[in-house]
């Protein structure tokens, strides 16, 4: 048997992608700098609006890596039951968690040498990772082997692109997660940095726009520039509690392709990742010719 795993930084919850039977590694965050919150560990849905309102009111959450013991606890139960594991995770380049994962898997392989562990690095986070996780789940359901999925992912992950903008620079300034952002920091009123997921799995600044409308127009323009037949694949809109902007993005995309039947899926950004992006941000993920 094969056990499918992903993590909450891929925006997967106990309430979506249920058709693929993913199990979750919960990526923690802290609201007070001391107490870690593990999304969905209690089985309850998250009140995204309440979380992002706390950020609007001045809260600056922190995040931390997942320890080796968390991975051992999850994967050993599968190995002991005779199951192999396929783990589709957010970008290895963005977290020390995966060094801990490697150590856990190495230890478990010594104890369970007959078991196999497969990993797919989405080289992204949030919406793009969700899209790739959905694609992997579909492939497994269609009968692809874990080896085939891992081989596909080496190039296949780069056929998904994601562009997004942040509404408030203070969150990225504090987190330091985005390469090339320093030049536009400071007291730039109304500036929205445009960020994309690089082929190396990092968030990279690729420009800036003044005002939300121009930022939205810019990220939508990338769908036209590098998108691969948007009518043939889902288009994912990720957001950090920005329903009004999402409606605008959806309307602009449909207006851009009036003769095409488009499938647009809206995905809320998990709080652990949202702690770095802040509220009122929006991104678009789509199948692409390249990242």
Tab-separated table of C-alpha atoms in Angstrom, residues 2-289:
chain	number	residue	atom	x	y	z
A	2	UNK	CA	0.997	3.620	-0.592
A	3	UNK	CA	0.298	6.419	1.900
A	4	UNK	CA	0.043	9.914	0.399
A	5	UNK	CA	1.294	12.829	2.488
A	6	UNK	CA	1.478	16.558	1.965
A	7	UNK	CA	1.745	19.547	4.310
A	8	UNK	CA	-0.417	22.481	5.264
A	9	UNK	CA	1.960	24.938	3.565
A	10	UNK	CA	0.638	23.427	0.315
A	11	UNK	CA	-2.815	24.833	1.253
A	12	UNK	CA	-4.186	21.311	1.555
A	13	UNK	CA	-6.682	20.877	4.388
A	14	UNK	CA	-8.768	17.990	5.751
A	15	UNK	CA	-11.629	19.500	3.753
A	16	UNK	CA	-10.167	19.751	0.234
A	17	UNK	CA	-8.483	17.262	-2.100
A	18	UNK	CA	-10.233	14.576	-0.050
A	19	UNK	CA	-10.636	12.391	-3.147
A	20	UNK	CA	-6.903	11.656	-3.007
A	21	UNK	CA	-6.731	10.660	0.680
A	22	UNK	CA	-3.807	12.894	1.554
A	23	UNK	CA	-2.569	12.877	5.134
A	24	UNK	CA	-1.191	16.134	6.524
A	25	UNK	CA	2.029	17.312	8.113
A	26	UNK	CA	1.015	20.468	9.975
A	27	UNK	CA	3.417	23.404	9.617
A	28	UNK	CA	3.364	25.495	12.822
A	29	UNK	CA	3.111	29.194	13.509
A	30	UNK	CA	2.995	31.247	16.683
A	31	UNK	CA	0.814	34.236	17.469
A	32	UNK	CA	2.557	35.203	20.693
A	33	UNK	CA	6.124	34.082	19.997
A	34	UNK	CA	5.798	31.164	22.403
A	35	UNK	CA	2.774	28.947	21.777
A	36	UNK	CA	2.880	27.018	18.497
A	37	UNK	CA	-0.324	26.535	16.565
A	38	UNK	CA	-0.541	23.464	14.329
A	39	UNK	CA	-3.156	24.036	11.604
A	40	UNK	CA	-5.883	21.373	11.467
A	41	UNK	CA	-4.239	19.235	14.170
A	42	UNK	CA	-7.519	19.549	16.064
A	43	UNK	CA	-9.551	18.625	12.976
A	44	UNK	CA	-11.316	21.979	12.921
A	45	UNK	CA	-11.614	24.433	10.053
A	46	UNK	CA	-9.663	27.682	10.257
A	47	UNK	CA	-11.363	31.067	10.460
A	48	UNK	CA	-9.165	32.752	7.844
A	49	UNK	CA	-10.854	36.129	8.175
A	50	UNK	CA	-10.275	36.217	11.946
A	51	UNK	CA	-6.621	35.250	11.506
A	52	UNK	CA	-5.893	37.883	8.881
A	53	UNK	CA	-7.812	40.510	10.859
A	54	UNK	CA	-5.343	39.945	13.687
A	55	UNK	CA	-2.549	40.722	11.238
A	56	UNK	CA	-4.376	43.851	10.089
A	57	UNK	CA	-4.560	44.914	13.720
A	58	UNK	CA	-0.794	44.721	14.129
A	59	UNK	CA	-0.025	41.111	14.998
A	60	UNK	CA	3.170	39.728	13.439
A	61	UNK	CA	3.150	35.914	13.761
A	62	UNK	CA	6.303	33.835	13.611
A	63	UNK	CA	6.890	30.426	12.051
A	64	UNK	CA	9.255	27.572	12.821
A	65	UNK	CA	10.611	24.414	11.238
A	66	UNK	CA	9.071	21.014	11.825
A	67	UNK	CA	11.266	18.804	13.975
A	68	UNK	CA	12.563	15.345	13.119
A	69	UNK	CA	10.281	13.742	15.680
A	70	UNK	CA	7.182	14.977	13.825
A	71	UNK	CA	8.235	13.211	10.646
A	72	UNK	CA	9.188	10.070	12.544
A	73	UNK	CA	5.811	9.995	14.275
A	74	UNK	CA	3.950	10.283	10.971
A	75	UNK	CA	6.038	8.043	8.726
A	76	UNK	CA	6.935	5.290	11.189
A	77	UNK	CA	3.266	4.467	11.663
A	78	UNK	CA	3.010	3.909	7.903
A	79	UNK	CA	6.198	1.858	7.638
A	80	UNK	CA	5.185	-0.295	10.598
A	81	UNK	CA	1.842	-0.969	8.886
A	82	UNK	CA	3.667	-2.096	5.727
A	83	UNK	CA	2.979	1.053	3.724
A	84	UNK	CA	5.359	3.040	1.561
A	85	UNK	CA	5.128	6.840	1.665
A	86	UNK	CA	4.895	9.483	-1.069
A	87	UNK	CA	5.262	12.989	0.375
A	88	UNK	CA	4.418	16.017	-1.795
A	89	UNK	CA	5.809	19.034	0.021
A	90	UNK	CA	6.420	22.747	-0.269
A	91	UNK	CA	9.788	24.021	-1.434
A	92	UNK	CA	12.830	22.451	0.160
A	93	UNK	CA	14.703	25.703	-0.545
A	94	UNK	CA	12.440	27.635	1.830
A	95	UNK	CA	12.693	25.725	5.100
A	96	UNK	CA	15.043	23.897	7.420
A	97	UNK	CA	12.209	21.403	7.966
A	98	UNK	CA	13.470	19.200	5.169
A	99	UNK	CA	16.868	18.630	6.724
A	100	UNK	CA	14.923	17.269	9.686
A	101	UNK	CA	12.814	15.198	7.305
A	102	UNK	CA	15.953	13.721	5.716
A	103	UNK	CA	17.305	12.773	9.131
A	104	UNK	CA	14.007	11.154	10.093
A	105	UNK	CA	13.755	9.163	6.870
A	106	UNK	CA	17.378	7.988	7.162
A	107	UNK	CA	16.711	6.734	10.680
A	108	UNK	CA	13.490	4.977	9.641
A	109	UNK	CA	15.107	3.328	6.620
A	110	UNK	CA	17.568	1.591	8.931
A	111	UNK	CA	14.695	0.282	11.018
A	112	UNK	CA	12.441	-0.587	8.053
A	113	UNK	CA	14.815	-1.378	5.156
A	114	UNK	CA	12.057	-2.973	3.081
A	115	UNK	CA	9.946	0.197	3.011
A	116	UNK	CA	10.237	2.956	0.421
A	117	UNK	CA	9.974	6.724	0.794
A	118	UNK	CA	9.335	9.020	-2.162
A	119	UNK	CA	9.384	12.824	-2.126
A	120	UNK	CA	8.061	15.358	-4.618
A	121	UNK	CA	9.389	18.889	-4.167
A	122	UNK	CA	6.792	21.282	-5.593
A	123	UNK	CA	9.452	24.024	-5.545
A	124	UNK	CA	6.739	26.367	-4.383
A	125	UNK	CA	4.442	27.190	-1.516
A	126	UNK	CA	0.708	27.786	-1.058
A	127	UNK	CA	-1.302	27.904	-4.298
A	128	UNK	CA	1.275	26.508	-6.715
A	129	UNK	CA	2.018	23.674	-4.302
A	130	UNK	CA	-1.702	22.976	-4.009
A	131	UNK	CA	-2.002	22.745	-7.794
A	132	UNK	CA	0.932	20.322	-8.049
A	133	UNK	CA	-0.372	18.272	-5.120
A	134	UNK	CA	-3.718	17.970	-6.902
A	135	UNK	CA	-1.931	16.876	-10.080
A	136	UNK	CA	0.044	14.208	-8.226
A	137	UNK	CA	-3.086	12.926	-6.512
A	138	UNK	CA	-4.784	12.636	-9.890
A	139	UNK	CA	-1.819	10.735	-11.339
A	140	UNK	CA	-1.788	8.239	-8.465
A	141	UNK	CA	-5.545	7.756	-8.761
A	142	UNK	CA	-5.090	7.044	-12.487
A	143	UNK	CA	-2.604	4.281	-11.678
A	144	UNK	CA	0.792	5.957	-12.021
A	145	UNK	CA	3.506	4.469	-9.828
A	146	UNK	CA	5.387	6.565	-7.248
A	147	UNK	CA	8.517	6.188	-9.387
A	148	UNK	CA	6.655	7.585	-12.397
A	149	UNK	CA	5.325	10.483	-10.354
A	150	UNK	CA	8.754	11.388	-8.984
A	151	UNK	CA	10.263	11.233	-12.475
A	152	UNK	CA	7.449	13.434	-13.833
A	153	UNK	CA	7.968	15.989	-11.066
A	154	UNK	CA	11.587	16.667	-12.037
A	155	UNK	CA	10.377	18.658	-15.033
A	156	UNK	CA	6.636	18.679	-14.426
A	157	UNK	CA	6.804	20.990	-11.423
A	158	UNK	CA	8.220	23.673	-13.716
A	159	UNK	CA	5.113	23.538	-15.913
A	160	UNK	CA	3.269	25.372	-13.131
A	161	UNK	CA	3.892	29.082	-12.614
A	162	UNK	CA	2.754	31.442	-9.870
A	163	UNK	CA	2.790	35.229	-9.651
A	164	UNK	CA	1.425	37.226	-6.758
A	165	UNK	CA	1.605	40.568	-5.002
A	166	UNK	CA	1.756	41.579	-1.361
A	167	UNK	CA	-0.380	44.400	-0.029
A	168	UNK	CA	1.864	45.443	2.866
A	169	UNK	CA	5.655	45.240	2.644
A	170	UNK	CA	6.198	44.967	6.405
A	171	UNK	CA	5.440	41.249	6.477
A	172	UNK	CA	7.996	40.334	3.817
A	173	UNK	CA	10.445	42.839	5.294
A	174	UNK	CA	10.335	40.981	8.597
A	175	UNK	CA	10.425	37.473	7.140
A	176	UNK	CA	13.218	38.026	4.633
A	177	UNK	CA	11.752	35.252	2.484
A	178	UNK	CA	11.850	37.121	-0.835
A	179	UNK	CA	15.044	37.563	-2.839
A	180	UNK	CA	15.609	40.957	-4.463
A	181	UNK	CA	13.014	42.781	-2.383
A	182	UNK	CA	15.373	45.033	-0.427
A	183	UNK	CA	15.632	47.659	-3.158
A	184	UNK	CA	11.946	48.494	-2.986
A	185	UNK	CA	11.627	48.505	0.790
A	186	UNK	CA	11.203	51.634	2.836
A	187	UNK	CA	8.349	54.114	2.839
A	188	UNK	CA	6.999	53.403	-0.627
A	189	UNK	CA	3.310	54.219	-0.327
A	190	UNK	CA	1.040	52.075	-2.464
A	191	UNK	CA	3.808	49.937	-3.960
A	192	UNK	CA	2.986	46.275	-4.513
A	193	UNK	CA	5.993	44.054	-5.218
A	194	UNK	CA	5.320	41.403	-7.856
A	195	UNK	CA	6.750	38.057	-6.772
A	196	UNK	CA	7.081	34.717	-8.513
A	197	UNK	CA	8.186	31.208	-7.621
A	198	UNK	CA	11.539	30.573	-9.282
A	199	UNK	CA	12.702	27.253	-10.799
A	200	UNK	CA	14.925	26.941	-7.714
A	201	UNK	CA	11.881	27.014	-5.461
A	202	UNK	CA	12.382	30.484	-4.050
A	203	UNK	CA	10.169	33.576	-3.909
A	204	UNK	CA	11.810	36.197	-6.108
A	205	UNK	CA	10.797	39.799	-6.704
A	206	UNK	CA	10.356	40.521	-10.406
A	207	UNK	CA	9.053	44.077	-10.316
A	208	UNK	CA	6.655	46.428	-8.588
A	209	UNK	CA	3.454	48.246	-9.390
A	210	UNK	CA	1.767	51.227	-7.795
A	211	UNK	CA	-1.758	50.387	-6.728
A	212	UNK	CA	-3.763	47.191	-6.657
A	213	UNK	CA	-5.281	47.507	-10.117
A	214	UNK	CA	-1.885	47.664	-11.807
A	215	UNK	CA	-0.613	44.806	-9.647
A	216	UNK	CA	-3.613	42.650	-10.600
A	217	UNK	CA	-3.216	43.541	-14.265
A	218	UNK	CA	0.477	42.625	-14.120
A	219	UNK	CA	-0.005	39.151	-12.652
A	220	UNK	CA	-2.819	38.421	-15.118
A	221	UNK	CA	-0.583	39.497	-18.005
A	222	UNK	CA	1.761	36.616	-17.124
A	223	UNK	CA	-1.026	34.157	-17.881
A	224	UNK	CA	-1.111	35.514	-21.416
A	225	UNK	CA	2.674	35.683	-21.700
A	226	UNK	CA	3.722	32.216	-20.543
A	227	UNK	CA	0.436	30.358	-19.968
A	228	UNK	CA	-0.066	27.029	-21.709
A	229	UNK	CA	-3.619	26.846	-23.104
A	230	UNK	CA	-5.461	28.202	-20.034
A	231	UNK	CA	-8.732	26.701	-21.246
A	232	UNK	CA	-7.277	23.186	-20.866
A	233	UNK	CA	-6.161	23.394	-17.220
A	234	UNK	CA	-7.489	24.844	-13.967
A	235	UNK	CA	-6.418	28.361	-13.077
A	236	UNK	CA	-5.878	28.784	-9.351
A	237	UNK	CA	-6.381	32.066	-7.504
A	238	UNK	CA	-4.742	32.134	-4.075
A	239	UNK	CA	-5.382	34.897	-1.581
A	240	UNK	CA	-4.830	36.067	1.982
A	241	UNK	CA	-8.387	37.059	2.935
A	242	UNK	CA	-8.926	39.228	-0.144
A	243	UNK	CA	-12.318	38.123	-1.467
A	244	UNK	CA	-13.081	41.446	-3.131
A	245	UNK	CA	-9.787	41.432	-5.043
A	246	UNK	CA	-10.304	37.787	-6.015
A	247	UNK	CA	-13.637	38.699	-7.612
A	248	UNK	CA	-11.878	41.418	-9.584
A	249	UNK	CA	-9.131	39.025	-10.695
A	250	UNK	CA	-11.658	36.408	-11.821
A	251	UNK	CA	-13.627	39.000	-13.784
A	252	UNK	CA	-10.496	40.336	-15.475
A	253	UNK	CA	-9.329	36.842	-16.439
A	254	UNK	CA	-12.700	35.936	-17.939
A	255	UNK	CA	-12.802	39.268	-19.790
A	256	UNK	CA	-9.363	38.544	-21.209
A	257	UNK	CA	-10.539	35.211	-22.656
A	258	UNK	CA	-14.219	35.826	-23.485
A	259	UNK	CA	-14.475	32.932	-25.929
A	260	UNK	CA	-12.816	30.328	-23.701
A	261	UNK	CA	-14.440	28.166	-21.035
A	262	UNK	CA	-12.175	28.535	-18.020
A	263	UNK	CA	-12.054	26.591	-14.772
A	264	UNK	CA	-11.032	28.960	-11.974
A	265	UNK	CA	-10.471	27.609	-8.468
A	266	UNK	CA	-10.092	29.931	-5.477
A	267	UNK	CA	-7.787	28.733	-2.677
A	268	UNK	CA	-7.311	30.567	0.676
A	269	UNK	CA	-3.685	30.813	1.766
A	270	UNK	CA	-2.866	28.878	4.929
A	271	UNK	CA	-1.966	30.964	8.019
A	272	UNK	CA	1.596	29.658	8.334
A	273	UNK	CA	2.469	30.993	4.885
A	274	UNK	CA	0.125	33.958	5.284
A	275	UNK	CA	2.172	35.063	8.286
A	276	UNK	CA	4.934	35.968	5.812
A	277	UNK	CA	2.726	37.526	3.119
A	278	UNK	CA	0.233	39.454	5.236
A	279	UNK	CA	-3.446	40.072	4.451
A	280	UNK	CA	-4.985	41.322	1.174
A	281	UNK	CA	-2.512	39.628	-1.143
A	282	UNK	CA	-3.527	37.742	-4.288
A	283	UNK	CA	-1.721	35.329	-6.589
A	284	UNK	CA	-2.449	33.425	-9.763
A	285	UNK	CA	-1.167	29.931	-10.557
A	286	UNK	CA	-1.508	28.321	-13.964
A	287	UNK	CA	-0.037	25.720	-16.294
A	288	UNK	CA	2.824	27.327	-18.129
A	289	UNK	CA	5.446	26.841	-20.802
